[in-house]
Amino acid sequence: QSIQSEMLAILSQECEIQHIELEKRTKAYPRVNGPLIIQGIHELIDENATVLKESERSSFCRCGSSASMPYCDGSHNRIGFMG
């Protein structure tokens, strides 16, 4: 599974993000037992092709316990997330 596919799976679970645009130099990687990190210019786009957010760095929750979904709030540390 590609990183872009993993990102969309995470984002579509908790919000209505249907697409993510990554620039050529953007890096996406999961942190061990933590969030999915995106570094570099990227846009989050909804099902109507509306840009919801443009950012240079984002951390997306992989544990499912964040109160700020789809973004990481550090809950993975509190619950002992492994993944």
Coordinates of N, CA and C in Angstrom, one line a residue:
Q1 N 0.8 -1.2 0.0 CA 0.0 0.0 0.0 C 0.9 1.2 0.0
S2 N 0.6 2.2 -0.9 CA 1.4 3.4 -1.0 C 1.1 4.3 0.2
I3 N 2.0 5.2 0.5 CA 1.9 6.2 1.5 C 0.6 7.1 1.2
Q4 N 0.5 7.4 0.0 CA -0.7 8.3 -0.4 C -2.0 7.5 -0.1
S5 N -2.1 6.2 -0.4 CA -3.2 5.4 -0.1 C -3.5 5.3 1.4
E6 N -2.4 5.2 2.1 CA -2.6 5.1 3.6 C -3.1 6.4 4.1
M7 N -2.5 7.5 3.6 CA -3.0 8.8 4.1 C -4.5 9.0 3.8
L8 N -4.9 8.7 2.6 CA -6.4 8.8 2.3 C -7.2 7.9 3.1
A9 N -6.8 6.7 3.4 CA -7.5 5.8 4.3 C -7.7 6.4 5.7
I10 N -6.6 7.0 6.2 CA -6.7 7.6 7.5 C -7.6 8.9 7.5
L11 N -7.5 9.7 6.5 CA -8.2 10.9 6.4 C -9.7 10.7 6.1
S12 N -10.0 9.8 5.3 CA -11.4 9.5 4.9 C -12.2 8.9 6.0
Q13 N -11.6 8.3 7.0 CA -12.2 7.7 8.2 C -12.9 8.7 9.0
E14 N -12.2 9.9 9.2 CA -12.7 10.8 10.2 C -13.1 12.2 9.7
C15 N -13.0 12.4 8.4 CA -13.4 13.7 7.8 C -13.7 13.4 6.3
E16 N -14.1 14.5 5.7 CA -14.6 14.3 4.3 C -13.5 14.6 3.3
I17 N -12.2 14.4 3.6 CA -11.1 14.6 2.7 C -11.1 13.4 1.7
Q18 N -11.1 13.8 0.4 CA -11.2 12.8 -0.6 C -9.9 12.7 -1.4
H19 N -9.0 13.7 -1.3 CA -7.8 13.7 -2.1 C -6.8 14.6 -1.4
I20 N -5.5 14.2 -1.6 CA -4.4 15.0 -1.1 C -3.4 15.3 -2.2
E21 N -3.1 16.5 -2.4 CA -2.1 16.9 -3.4 C -0.7 17.1 -2.8
L22 N 0.3 16.3 -3.3 CA 1.6 16.5 -2.8 C 2.5 17.0 -3.8
E23 N 3.3 18.0 -3.4 CA 4.3 18.5 -4.4 C 5.5 17.5 -4.5
K24 N 6.3 17.7 -5.5 CA 7.3 16.7 -5.9 C 8.3 16.5 -4.7
R25 N 8.6 17.5 -3.9 CA 9.6 17.3 -2.8 C 8.9 17.0 -1.5
T26 N 7.6 16.7 -1.5 CA 6.9 16.4 -0.2 C 7.3 15.0 0.2
K27 N 7.5 14.8 1.5 CA 7.8 13.5 2.0 C 6.6 13.1 3.0
A28 N 6.2 11.9 2.9 CA 5.2 11.4 3.8 C 5.7 10.1 4.4
Y29 N 5.6 9.9 5.7 CA 6.1 8.7 6.4 C 5.4 8.5 7.7
P30 N 5.2 7.3 8.1 CA 4.7 7.0 9.4 C 5.8 7.0 10.5
R31 N 5.5 7.6 11.6 CA 6.5 7.5 12.7 C 6.1 6.3 13.5
V32 N 7.2 5.6 14.0 CA 7.0 4.4 14.7 C 6.1 4.7 15.9
N33 N 5.0 3.9 16.0 CA 4.0 4.1 17.1 C 3.5 5.5 17.3
G34 N 3.4 6.2 16.1 CA 2.9 7.6 16.2 C 2.2 7.9 14.9
P35 N 2.1 9.2 14.6 CA 1.3 9.7 13.5 C 2.0 9.5 12.1
L36 N 1.2 9.8 11.1 CA 1.7 9.9 9.8 C 2.1 11.3 9.5
I37 N 3.4 11.6 9.2 CA 3.9 12.9 9.0 C 4.0 13.2 7.5
I38 N 3.6 14.4 7.2 CA 3.7 14.9 5.8 C 4.6 16.2 5.9
Q39 N 5.7 16.2 5.3 CA 6.6 17.4 5.2 C 6.7 17.9 3.8
G40 N 6.5 19.1 3.6 CA 6.6 19.7 2.3 C 5.2 20.3 2.0
I41 N 5.1 21.1 1.0 CA 3.8 21.8 0.6 C 2.8 20.7 0.2
H42 N 1.6 20.8 0.8 CA 0.6 19.8 0.4 C -0.8 20.5 0.7
E43 N -1.8 20.0 0.0 CA -3.2 20.5 0.1 C -4.1 19.4 0.5
L44 N -5.1 19.6 1.4 CA -6.1 18.7 1.7 C -7.4 19.2 0.9
I45 N -8.0 18.3 0.1 CA -9.0 18.6 -0.8 C -10.3 17.8 -0.5
D46 N -11.5 18.4 -0.4 CA -12.7 17.6 -0.1 C -13.3 17.1 -1.4
E47 N -14.4 16.4 -1.3 CA -15.1 15.8 -2.4 C -15.6 16.8 -3.5
N48 N -15.6 18.1 -3.2 CA -16.1 19.1 -4.1 C -14.9 19.8 -4.7
A49 N -13.7 19.3 -4.5 CA -12.4 19.9 -5.0 C -12.1 21.2 -4.4
T50 N -12.6 21.4 -3.2 CA -12.3 22.6 -2.4 C -11.1 22.3 -1.5
V51 N -10.2 23.3 -1.6 CA -8.9 23.1 -0.8 C -9.3 23.5 0.7
L52 N -9.2 22.5 1.6 CA -9.5 22.7 3.0 C -8.4 23.3 3.7
K53 N -7.2 23.0 3.3 CA -6.0 23.4 4.1 C -4.8 23.2 3.2
E54 N -3.9 24.2 3.2 CA -2.6 24.1 2.6 C -1.5 24.2 3.7
S55 N -0.6 23.3 3.7 CA 0.4 23.3 4.8 C 1.8 22.9 4.4
E56 N 2.8 23.1 5.2 CA 4.1 22.6 4.9 C 4.5 21.4 5.8
R57 N 3.7 21.2 6.9 CA 3.9 20.1 7.8 C 2.6 19.7 8.4
S58 N 2.2 18.4 8.4 CA 1.0 18.0 9.1 C 1.3 16.6 9.7
S59 N 0.7 16.4 10.8 CA 0.8 15.1 11.5 C -0.7 14.5 11.6
F60 N -0.9 13.4 11.0 CA -2.2 12.8 11.0 C -2.2 11.6 11.9
C61 N -3.3 11.5 12.7 CA -3.5 10.4 13.7 C -3.6 9.1 13.0
R62 N -2.9 8.1 13.6 CA -3.0 6.7 13.1 C -3.6 5.8 14.2
C63 N -3.7 6.3 15.5 CA -4.2 5.5 16.6 C -5.7 5.5 16.7
G64 N -6.3 6.6 16.2 CA -7.8 6.7 16.2 C -8.3 7.3 17.5
S65 N -7.4 7.8 18.4 CA -7.8 8.4 19.7 C -7.7 9.9 19.8
S66 N -7.3 10.5 18.7 CA -7.1 12.0 18.8 C -8.4 12.7 18.9
A67 N -8.4 13.7 19.8 CA -9.6 14.6 19.9 C -9.6 15.6 18.8
S68 N -8.6 15.7 18.0 CA -8.5 16.6 16.9 C -8.4 16.0 15.5
M69 N -9.1 14.9 15.4 CA -9.1 14.1 14.1 C -9.4 15.0 12.9
P70 N -8.6 14.9 11.8 CA -7.7 13.8 11.6 C -6.3 14.0 12.0
Y71 N -6.1 15.1 12.8 CA -4.7 15.5 13.2 C -4.3 14.8 14.5
C72 N -3.1 14.6 14.6 CA -2.5 14.0 15.8 C -2.5 15.0 17.0
D73 N -2.9 14.5 18.2 CA -2.8 15.4 19.4 C -1.9 14.8 20.4
G74 N -1.2 13.7 20.1 CA -0.3 13.0 21.0 C -1.0 11.9 21.8
S75 N -2.2 11.6 21.5 CA -2.9 10.6 22.2 C -2.3 9.2 22.1
H76 N -1.5 9.0 21.1 CA -0.8 7.7 20.9 C 0.1 7.4 22.0
N77 N 0.7 8.4 22.6 CA 1.6 8.2 23.8 C 0.8 7.8 25.0
R78 N -0.4 8.4 25.2 CA -1.2 8.1 26.4 C -1.8 6.7 26.3
I79 N -2.2 6.2 25.1 CA -2.8 4.9 25.0 C -1.9 3.8 24.7
G80 N -0.6 4.1 24.5 CA 0.4 3.1 24.2 C 0.2 2.5 22.8
F81 N -0.1 3.3 21.8 CA -0.3 2.8 20.4 C 0.9 2.1 19.9
M82 N 0.7 1.0 19.3 CA 1.8 0.3 18.6 C 1.4 0.1 17.2
G83 N 2.2 0.6 16.3 CA 1.9 0.4 14.9 C 2.7 1.3 14.0

